[in-house]
């Protein structure tokens, strides 16, 4: 009983990060995007893309001017977007509001 209680009390301290912080999206981002956009998506050869939504990621991965086309599944794009939105929830919220206005 006692060790279990201790374990339960420690759980929040052991998991201080949101579930996506080290999730598949971050791995996908590091594998496919970080070389150009920086490890924290703050920019490098490519621009700062923190807060990018699924729509942004989908449009960009079709290929842009200097951004290459990158073949990812919808699940992968979604995971990357969740990760990028988690890095800047305020920007993400603004983008989602804007998207909901133009998407009709
Ligand atoms: C080879 C370098 C490179 C890689 C790899 C790359 N990007 Fe880019 N990305 C760019 C550049 C450069 C731009 C700026 C637009 C342009 O010139 O094409 C850009 C633009 C973008 C934009 C639009 C930003 C804006 O403000 O309009 C998004 C979103 C984006 N990239 C997401 C991604 C994601 C997600 C990945 C990984 C799946 C990725 N990029 C991989 C170079 C790259």
GROMACS .gro file of N, CA, C and O and ligand atoms in nm:
model
  459
    1UNK      N    1   0.083  -0.121   0.000
    1UNK     CA    2   0.000   0.000   0.000
    1UNK      C    3   0.086   0.126   0.000
    1UNK      O    4   0.072   0.214  -0.081
    2UNK      N    5   0.182   0.128   0.091
    2UNK     CA    6   0.262   0.249   0.105
    2UNK      C    7   0.343   0.285  -0.022
    2UNK      O    8   0.333   0.399  -0.070
    3UNK      N    9   0.418   0.189  -0.077
    3UNK     CA   10   0.493   0.223  -0.199
    3UNK      C   11   0.401   0.267  -0.312
    3UNK      O   12   0.433   0.357  -0.389
    4UNK      N   13   0.284   0.204  -0.318
    4UNK     CA   14   0.191   0.239  -0.425
    4UNK      C   15   0.144   0.384  -0.409
    4UNK      O   16   0.138   0.461  -0.505
    5UNK      N   17   0.113   0.422  -0.285
    5UNK     CA   18   0.068   0.558  -0.259
    5UNK      C   19   0.176   0.658  -0.299
    5UNK      O   20   0.149   0.759  -0.364
    6UNK      N   21   0.299   0.626  -0.262
    6UNK     CA   22   0.411   0.713  -0.295
    6UNK      C   23   0.422   0.729  -0.446
    6UNK      O   24   0.437   0.839  -0.499
    7UNK      N   25   0.409   0.617  -0.515
    7UNK     CA   26   0.417   0.618  -0.661
    7UNK      C   27   0.308   0.707  -0.720
    7UNK      O   28   0.334   0.792  -0.806
    8UNK      N   29   0.187   0.691  -0.667
    8UNK     CA   30   0.074   0.770  -0.718
    8UNK      C   31   0.098   0.919  -0.696
    8UNK      O   32   0.073   1.001  -0.785
    9UNK      N   33   0.150   0.952  -0.579
    9UNK     CA   34   0.174   1.093  -0.548
    9UNK      C   35   0.283   1.151  -0.637
    9UNK      O   36   0.282   1.271  -0.668
   10UNK      N   37   0.376   1.067  -0.677
   10UNK     CA   38   0.488   1.116  -0.758
   10UNK      C   39   0.454   1.125  -0.906
   10UNK      O   40   0.524   1.191  -0.982
   11UNK      N   41   0.348   1.060  -0.948
   11UNK     CA   42   0.316   1.055  -1.091
   11UNK      C   43   0.315   1.192  -1.159
   11UNK      O   44   0.377   1.208  -1.264
   12UNK      N   45   0.246   1.291  -1.103
   12UNK     CA   46   0.245   1.421  -1.174
   12UNK      C   47   0.386   1.478  -1.190
   12UNK      O   48   0.419   1.535  -1.293
   13UNK      N   49   0.469   1.457  -1.091
   13UNK     CA   50   0.605   1.510  -1.098
   13UNK      C   51   0.688   1.435  -1.203
   13UNK      O   52   0.777   1.490  -1.265
   14UNK      N   53   0.653   1.309  -1.220
   14UNK     CA   54   0.728   1.229  -1.317
   14UNK      C   55   0.683   1.256  -1.461
   14UNK      O   56   0.754   1.227  -1.555
   15UNK      N   57   0.564   1.311  -1.477
   15UNK     CA   58   0.515   1.339  -1.612
   15UNK      C   59   0.477   1.486  -1.624
   15UNK      O   60   0.360   1.520  -1.635
   16UNK      N   61   0.575   1.574  -1.615
   16UNK     CA   62   0.546   1.717  -1.617
   16UNK      C   63   0.509   1.769  -1.756
   16UNK      O   64   0.453   1.876  -1.768
   17UNK      N   65   0.540   1.693  -1.861
   17UNK     CA   66   0.516   1.742  -1.996
   17UNK      C   67   0.384   1.692  -2.051
   17UNK      O   68   0.340   1.583  -2.017
   18UNK      N   69   0.321   1.771  -2.136
   18UNK     CA   70   0.198   1.723  -2.200
   18UNK      C   71   0.228   1.599  -2.284
   18UNK      O   72   0.341   1.577  -2.325
   19UNK      N   73   0.126   1.520  -2.310
   19UNK     CA   74   0.148   1.388  -2.371
   19UNK      C   75   0.217   1.396  -2.506
   19UNK      O   76   0.284   1.303  -2.547
   20UNK      N   77   0.200   1.508  -2.577
   20UNK     CA   78   0.258   1.513  -2.712
   20UNK      C   79   0.402   1.562  -2.712
   20UNK      O   80   0.469   1.562  -2.814
   21UNK      N   81   0.452   1.609  -2.596
   21UNK     CA   82   0.582   1.676  -2.596
   21UNK      C   83   0.693   1.587  -2.648
   21UNK      O   84   0.788   1.634  -2.708
   22UNK      N   85   0.681   1.460  -2.626
   22UNK     CA   86   0.785   1.371  -2.675
   22UNK      C   87   0.721   1.263  -2.762
   22UNK      O   88   0.767   1.152  -2.771
   23UNK      N   89   0.611   1.300  -2.824
   23UNK     CA   90   0.531   1.203  -2.897
   23UNK      C   91   0.576   1.185  -3.040
   23UNK      O   92   0.680   1.235  -3.080
   24UNK      N   93   0.495   1.114  -3.117
   24UNK     CA   94   0.530   1.083  -3.256
   24UNK      C   95   0.549   1.209  -3.340
   24UNK      O   96   0.632   1.211  -3.429
   25UNK      N   97   0.473   1.314  -3.309
   25UNK     CA   98   0.485   1.436  -3.389
   25UNK      C   99   0.623   1.497  -3.379
   25UNK      O  100   0.680   1.543  -3.478
   26UNK      N  101   0.678   1.496  -3.259
   26UNK     CA  102   0.811   1.553  -3.242
   26UNK      C  103   0.914   1.471  -3.319
   26UNK      O  104   1.001   1.525  -3.387
   27UNK      N  105   0.901   1.339  -3.311
   27UNK     CA  106   0.993   1.252  -3.384
   27UNK      C  107   0.983   1.276  -3.534
   27UNK      O  108   1.084   1.291  -3.602
   28UNK      N  109   0.860   1.284  -3.583
   28UNK     CA  110   0.840   1.310  -3.727
   28UNK      C  111   0.899   1.444  -3.765
   28UNK      O  112   0.960   1.459  -3.870
   29UNK      N  113   0.876   1.542  -3.679
   29UNK     CA  114   0.926   1.677  -3.708
   29UNK      C  115   1.079   1.675  -3.716
   29UNK      O  116   1.138   1.730  -3.810
   30UNK      N  117   1.141   1.612  -3.619
   30UNK     CA  118   1.288   1.608  -3.617
   30UNK      C  119   1.339   1.535  -3.742
   30UNK      O  120   1.433   1.579  -3.808
   31UNK      N  121   1.273   1.425  -3.777
   31UNK     CA  122   1.317   1.347  -3.893
   31UNK      C  123   1.302   1.424  -4.024
   31UNK      O  124   1.389   1.418  -4.110
   32UNK      N  125   1.188   1.493  -4.041
   32UNK     CA  126   1.156   1.547  -4.174
   32UNK      C  127   1.173   1.698  -4.188
   32UNK      O  128   1.185   1.748  -4.300
   33UNK      N  129   1.170   1.771  -4.079
   33UNK     CA  130   1.157   1.917  -4.091
   33UNK      C  131   1.265   1.996  -4.019
   33UNK      O  132   1.296   2.108  -4.059
   34UNK      N  133   1.321   1.940  -3.912
   34UNK     CA  134   1.409   2.019  -3.826
   34UNK      C  135   1.536   2.066  -3.898
   34UNK      O  136   1.590   2.172  -3.864
   35UNK      N  137   1.581   1.991  -3.997
   35UNK     CA  138   1.704   2.030  -4.068
   35UNK      C  139   1.691   2.171  -4.123
   35UNK      O  140   1.786   2.247  -4.122
   36UNK      N  141   1.573   2.205  -4.172
   36UNK     CA  142   1.553   2.338  -4.230
   36UNK      C  143   1.486   2.435  -4.134
   36UNK      O  144   1.514   2.554  -4.135
   37UNK      N  145   1.393   2.384  -4.053
   37UNK     CA  146   1.315   2.476  -3.969
   37UNK      C  147   1.368   2.488  -3.827
   37UNK      O  148   1.310   2.559  -3.746
   38UNK      N  149   1.477   2.417  -3.797
   38UNK     CA  150   1.535   2.427  -3.664
   38UNK      C  151   1.473   2.326  -3.569
   38UNK      O  152   1.358   2.288  -3.584
   39UNK      N  153   1.550   2.287  -3.470
   39UNK     CA  154   1.506   2.183  -3.376
   39UNK      C  155   1.378   2.221  -3.303
   39UNK      O  156   1.299   2.136  -3.266
   40UNK      N  157   1.358   2.351  -3.281
   40UNK     CA  158   1.238   2.395  -3.210
   40UNK      C  159   1.142   2.472  -3.300
   40UNK      O  160   1.058   2.548  -3.253
   41UNK      N  161   1.162   2.453  -3.432
   41UNK     CA  162   1.073   2.513  -3.532
   41UNK      C  163   1.076   2.665  -3.533
   41UNK      O  164   0.985   2.730  -3.584
   42UNK      N  165   1.185   2.720  -3.477
   42UNK     CA  166   1.194   2.866  -3.473
   42UNK      C  167   1.261   2.923  -3.598
   42UNK      O  168   1.278   3.044  -3.610
   43UNK      N  169   1.297   2.837  -3.689
   43UNK     CA  170   1.354   2.884  -3.814
   43UNK      C  171   1.500   2.846  -3.830
   43UNK      O  172   1.569   2.817  -3.732
   44UNK      N  173   1.542   2.842  -3.953
   44UNK     CA  174   1.680   2.808  -3.990
   44UNK      C  175   1.691   2.846  -4.135
   44UNK      O  176   1.680   2.963  -4.168
   45UNK      N  177   1.703   2.746  -4.222
   45UNK     CA  178   1.693   2.773  -4.366
   45UNK      C  179   1.550   2.806  -4.403
   45UNK      O  180   1.524   2.879  -4.498
   46UNK      N  181   1.457   2.748  -4.330
   46UNK     CA  182   1.316   2.779  -4.349
   46UNK      C  183   1.271   2.872  -4.237
   46UNK      O  184   1.344   2.893  -4.141
   47UNK      N  185   1.148   2.926  -4.250
   47UNK     CA  186   1.098   3.020  -4.149
   47UNK      C  187   1.055   2.953  -4.018
   47UNK      O  188   1.050   2.831  -4.009
   48UNK      N  189   1.029   3.038  -3.919
   48UNK     CA  190   0.966   2.996  -3.792
   48UNK      C  191   0.829   2.936  -3.826
   48UNK      O  192   0.747   3.003  -3.888
   49UNK      N  193   0.804   2.812  -3.788
   49UNK     CA  194   0.674   2.751  -3.818
   49UNK      C  195   0.603   2.704  -3.692
   49UNK      O  196   0.516   2.618  -3.696
   50UNK      N  197   0.642   2.758  -3.575
   50UNK     CA  198   0.570   2.722  -3.453
   50UNK      C  199   0.424   2.763  -3.468
   50UNK      O  200   0.393   2.868  -3.522
   51UNK      N  201   0.336   2.679  -3.421
   51UNK     CA  202   0.192   2.710  -3.427
   51UNK      C  203   0.125   2.668  -3.556
   51UNK      O  204   0.006   2.689  -3.572
   52UNK      N  205   0.202   2.610  -3.648
   52UNK     CA  206   0.142   2.569  -3.777
   52UNK      C  207   0.034   2.463  -3.757
   52UNK      O  208   0.050   2.370  -3.678
   53UNK      N  209  -0.074   2.479  -3.831
   53UNK     CA  210  -0.188   2.387  -3.822
   53UNK      C  211  -0.175   2.275  -3.925
   53UNK      O  212  -0.086   2.278  -4.011
   54UNK      N  213  -0.267   2.181  -3.919
   54UNK     CA  214  -0.270   2.072  -4.016
   54UNK      C  215  -0.279   2.129  -4.158
   54UNK      O  216  -0.215   2.081  -4.251
   55UNK      N  217  -0.359   2.234  -4.172
   55UNK     CA  218  -0.375   2.296  -4.304
   55UNK      C  219  -0.240   2.351  -4.353
   55UNK      O  220  -0.201   2.329  -4.468
   56UNK      N  221  -0.169   2.422  -4.266
   56UNK     CA  222  -0.037   2.477  -4.303
   56UNK      C  223   0.058   2.366  -4.345
   56UNK      O  224   0.129   2.377  -4.445
   57UNK      N  225   0.061   2.260  -4.263
   57UNK     CA  226   0.155   2.150  -4.289
   57UNK      C  227   0.118   2.081  -4.421
   57UNK      O  228   0.205   2.048  -4.502
   58UNK      N  229  -0.012   2.065  -4.445
   58UNK     CA  230  -0.057   1.999  -4.568
   58UNK      C  231  -0.018   2.082  -4.690
   58UNK      O  232   0.037   2.030  -4.787
   59UNK      N  233  -0.044   2.211  -4.685
   59UNK     CA  234  -0.011   2.298  -4.798
   59UNK      C  235   0.140   2.299  -4.820
   59UNK      O  236   0.188   2.280  -4.932
   60UNK      N  237   0.216   2.315  -4.713
   60UNK     CA  238   0.362   2.327  -4.727
   60UNK      C  239   0.425   2.199  -4.780
   60UNK      O  240   0.514   2.205  -4.865
   61UNK      N  241   0.377   2.084  -4.733
   61UNK     CA  242   0.441   1.959  -4.774
   61UNK      C  243   0.404   1.919  -4.918
   61UNK      O  244   0.457   1.822  -4.970
   62UNK      N  245   0.315   1.994  -4.981
   62UNK     CA  246   0.294   1.973  -5.125
   62UNK      C  247   0.408   2.036  -5.203
   62UNK      O  248   0.418   2.021  -5.324
   63UNK      N  249   0.490   2.112  -5.132
   63UNK     CA  250   0.603   2.177  -5.197
   63UNK      C  251   0.574   2.324  -5.215
   63UNK      O  252   0.463   2.363  -5.252
   64UNK      N  253   0.674   2.407  -5.182
   64UNK     CA  254   0.660   2.551  -5.202
   64UNK      C  255   0.780   2.596  -5.283
   64UNK      O  256   0.846   2.514  -5.347
   65UNK      N  257   0.811   2.723  -5.276
   65UNK     CA  258   0.920   2.777  -5.354
   65UNK      C  259   1.052   2.703  -5.326
   65UNK      O  260   1.108   2.637  -5.415
   66UNK      N  261   1.099   2.712  -5.203
   66UNK     CA  262   1.223   2.643  -5.168
   66UNK      C  263   1.200   2.523  -5.078
   66UNK      O  264   1.291   2.448  -5.048
   67UNK      N  265   1.078   2.508  -5.035
   67UNK     CA  266   1.044   2.395  -4.949
   67UNK      C  267   1.012   2.276  -5.038
   67UNK      O  268   0.927   2.285  -5.126
   68UNK      N  269   1.081   2.164  -5.019
   68UNK     CA  270   1.057   2.048  -5.105
   68UNK      C  271   0.923   1.981  -5.075
   68UNK      O  272   0.869   1.996  -4.965
   69UNK      N  273   0.870   1.909  -5.174
   69UNK     CA  274   0.753   1.827  -5.150
   69UNK      C  275   0.795   1.712  -5.058
   69UNK      O  276   0.900   1.652  -5.079
   70UNK      N  277   0.717   1.685  -4.954
   70UNK     CA  278   0.750   1.578  -4.860
   70UNK      C  279   0.629   1.486  -4.849
   70UNK      O  280   0.519   1.531  -4.816
   71UNK      N  281   0.651   1.360  -4.879
   71UNK     CA  282   0.541   1.264  -4.884
   71UNK      C  283   0.513   1.207  -4.745
   71UNK      O  284   0.587   1.124  -4.695
   72UNK      N  285   0.405   1.252  -4.684
   72UNK     CA  286   0.367   1.205  -4.550
   72UNK      C  287   0.221   1.162  -4.551
   72UNK      O  288   0.141   1.216  -4.627
   73UNK      N  289   0.187   1.069  -4.465
   73UNK     CA  290   0.047   1.030  -4.451
   73UNK      C  291  -0.028   1.139  -4.375
   73UNK      O  292   0.033   1.223  -4.309
   74UNK      N  293  -0.160   1.135  -4.382
   74UNK     CA  294  -0.239   1.234  -4.307
   74UNK      C  295  -0.210   1.222  -4.157
   74UNK      O  296  -0.201   1.322  -4.086
   75UNK      N  297  -0.193   1.097  -4.109
   75UNK     CA  298  -0.166   1.077  -3.966
   75UNK      C  299  -0.033   1.143  -3.928
   75UNK      O  300  -0.022   1.204  -3.821
   76UNK      N  301   0.065   1.132  -4.015
   76UNK     CA  302   0.195   1.193  -3.987
   76UNK      C  303   0.185   1.345  -3.988
   76UNK      O  304   0.239   1.413  -3.901
   77UNK      N  305   0.114   1.399  -4.087
   77UNK     CA  306   0.098   1.544  -4.095
   77UNK      C  307   0.022   1.595  -3.972
   77UNK      O  308   0.055   1.699  -3.916
   78UNK      N  309  -0.078   1.519  -3.932
   78UNK     CA  310  -0.158   1.559  -3.815
   78UNK      C  311  -0.070   1.558  -3.690
   78UNK      O  312  -0.075   1.651  -3.610
   79UNK      N  313   0.011   1.454  -3.674
   79UNK     CA  314   0.097   1.445  -3.556
   79UNK      C  315   0.195   1.562  -3.552
   79UNK      O  316   0.219   1.622  -3.447
   80UNK      N  317   0.251   1.596  -3.669
   80UNK     CA  318   0.346   1.708  -3.675
   80UNK      C  319   0.273   1.838  -3.639
   80UNK      O  320   0.325   1.920  -3.563
   81UNK      N  321   0.151   1.854  -3.692
   81UNK     CA  322   0.076   1.977  -3.663
   81UNK      C  323   0.044   1.987  -3.514
   81UNK      O  324   0.056   2.095  -3.454
   82UNK      N  325   0.006   1.877  -3.453
   82UNK     CA  326  -0.024   1.879  -3.309
   82UNK      C  327   0.101   1.922  -3.232
   82UNK      O  328   0.094   2.004  -3.140
   83UNK      N  329   0.214   1.871  -3.274
   83UNK     CA  330   0.339   1.909  -3.208
   83UNK      C  331   0.369   2.057  -3.230
   83UNK      O  332   0.397   2.129  -3.134
   84UNK      N  333   0.357   2.105  -3.354
   84UNK     CA  334   0.388   2.246  -3.382
   84UNK      C  335   0.290   2.339  -3.310
   84UNK      O  336   0.331   2.445  -3.260
   85UNK      N  337   0.164   2.299  -3.300
   85UNK     CA  338   0.066   2.381  -3.229
   85UNK      C  339   0.096   2.385  -3.080
   85UNK      O  340   0.077   2.488  -3.015
   86UNK      N  341   0.149   2.273  -3.028
   86UNK     CA  342   0.181   2.269  -2.885
   86UNK      C  343   0.296   2.364  -2.852
   86UNK      O  344   0.309   2.410  -2.739
   87UNK      N  345   0.381   2.394  -2.952
   87UNK     CA  346   0.494   2.484  -2.927
   87UNK      C  347   0.449   2.629  -2.915
   87UNK      O  348   0.516   2.710  -2.853
   88UNK      N  349   0.337   2.660  -2.979
   88UNK     CA  350   0.286   2.797  -2.971
   88UNK      C  351   0.134   2.797  -2.980
   88UNK      O  352   0.077   2.828  -3.084
   89UNK      N  353   0.069   2.762  -2.869
   89UNK     CA  354  -0.077   2.751  -2.869
   89UNK      C  355  -0.147   2.881  -2.908
   89UNK      O  356  -0.253   2.876  -2.970
   90UNK      N  357  -0.087   2.996  -2.876
   90UNK     CA  358  -0.155   3.122  -2.908
   90UNK      C  359  -0.159   3.146  -3.058
   90UNK      O  360  -0.262   3.185  -3.114
   91UNK      N  361  -0.045   3.124  -3.123
   91UNK     CA  362  -0.043   3.139  -3.269
   91UNK      C  363  -0.137   3.038  -3.332
   91UNK      O  364  -0.213   3.070  -3.423
   92UNK      N  365  -0.132   2.915  -3.280
   92UNK     CA  366  -0.219   2.811  -3.335
   92UNK      C  367  -0.366   2.851  -3.322
   92UNK      O  368  -0.444   2.835  -3.417
   93UNK      N  369  -0.404   2.906  -3.208
   93UNK     CA  370  -0.544   2.946  -3.187
   93UNK      C  371  -0.585   3.054  -3.287
   93UNK      O  372  -0.695   3.050  -3.343
   94UNK      N  373  -0.495   3.149  -3.311
   94UNK     CA  374  -0.525   3.255  -3.409
   94UNK      C  375  -0.543   3.196  -3.548
   94UNK      O  376  -0.634   3.233  -3.622
   95UNK      N  377  -0.453   3.105  -3.584
   95UNK     CA  378  -0.460   3.045  -3.716
   95UNK      C  379  -0.589   2.965  -3.734
   95UNK      O  380  -0.655   2.973  -3.837
   96UNK      N  381  -0.626   2.890  -3.629
   96UNK     CA  382  -0.747   2.809  -3.638
   96UNK      C  383  -0.870   2.898  -3.650
   96UNK      O  384  -0.964   2.866  -3.724
   97UNK      N  385  -0.869   3.011  -3.578
   97UNK     CA  386  -0.982   3.104  -3.589
   97UNK      C  387  -0.992   3.157  -3.732
   97UNK      O  388  -1.100   3.163  -3.791
   98UNK      N  389  -0.878   3.195  -3.785
   98UNK     CA  390  -0.874   3.247  -3.922
   98UNK      C  391  -0.923   3.141  -4.021
   98UNK      O  392  -1.005   3.168  -4.109
   99UNK      N  393  -0.875   3.019  -4.003
   99UNK     CA  394  -0.914   2.911  -4.095
   99UNK      C  395  -1.064   2.885  -4.089
   99UNK      O  396  -1.127   2.858  -4.190
  100UNK      N  397  -1.121   2.894  -3.968
  100UNK     CA  398  -1.264   2.866  -3.958
  100UNK      C  399  -1.345   2.976  -4.027
  100UNK      O  400  -1.457   2.953  -4.069
  101UNK      N  401  -1.285   3.096  -4.039
  101UNK     CA  402  -1.356   3.204  -4.109
  101UNK      C  403  -1.349   3.189  -4.260
  101UNK      O  404  -1.444   3.222  -4.329
  102UNK      N  405  -1.234   3.141  -4.310
  102UNK     CA  406  -1.222   3.132  -4.457
  102UNK      C  407  -1.275   3.000  -4.511
  102UNK      O  408  -1.302   2.989  -4.629
  103UNK      N  409  -1.289   2.900  -4.422
  103UNK     CA  410  -1.330   2.768  -4.471
  103UNK      C  411  -1.482   2.756  -4.478
  103UNK      O  412  -1.545   2.702  -4.389
  104UNK      N  413  -1.538   2.813  -4.581
  104UNK     CA  414  -1.682   2.795  -4.600
  104UNK      C  415  -1.718   2.817  -4.745
  104UNK      O  416  -1.635   2.844  -4.827
  105LIG     C1  417   1.490   2.154  -4.741
  105LIG     C2  418   1.443   2.245  -4.637
  105LIG     C3  419   1.305   2.226  -4.579
  105LIG     C4  420   1.251   2.112  -4.522
  105LIG     C5  421   1.315   1.975  -4.507
  105LIG     C6  422   1.120   2.150  -4.476
  105LIG     N1  423   1.094   2.281  -4.505
  105LIG    FE1  424   0.925   2.382  -4.466
  105LIG     N2  425   0.995   2.545  -4.562
  105LIG     C7  426   1.124   2.557  -4.613
  105LIG     C8  427   1.139   2.691  -4.671
  105LIG     C9  428   1.265   2.745  -4.734
  105LIG    C10  429   1.015   2.756  -4.654
  105LIG    C11  430   0.977   2.899  -4.696
  105LIG    C12  431   0.886   2.898  -4.816
  105LIG    C13  432   0.965   2.866  -4.940
  105LIG     O1  433   1.053   2.942  -4.975
  105LIG     O2  434   0.941   2.759  -4.998
  105LIG    C14  435   0.927   2.661  -4.586
  105LIG    C15  436   0.797   2.689  -4.551
  105LIG    C16  437   0.719   2.609  -4.470
  105LIG    C17  438   0.588   2.644  -4.419
  105LIG    C18  439   0.514   2.772  -4.447
  105LIG    C19  440   0.560   2.878  -4.349
  105LIG    C20  441   0.496   3.011  -4.376
  105LIG     O3  442   0.516   3.100  -4.293
  105LIG     O4  443   0.427   3.026  -4.477
  105LIG    C21  444   0.545   2.542  -4.342
  105LIG    C22  445   0.414   2.532  -4.263
  105LIG    C23  446   0.649   2.441  -4.345
  105LIG     N3  447   0.752   2.485  -4.423
  105LIG    C24  448   0.640   2.321  -4.278
  105LIG    C25  449   0.735   2.218  -4.293
  105LIG    C26  450   0.718   2.088  -4.236
  105LIG    C27  451   0.600   2.045  -4.151
  105LIG    C28  452   0.828   2.015  -4.274
  105LIG    C29  453   0.855   1.869  -4.244
  105LIG    C30  454   0.751   1.775  -4.280
  105LIG    C31  455   0.913   2.101  -4.353
  105LIG     N4  456   0.853   2.223  -4.363
  105LIG    C32  457   1.034   2.063  -4.410
  105LIG    C33  458   1.221   2.462  -4.610
  105LIG    C34  459   1.205   2.332  -4.567
   0.00000   0.00000   0.00000
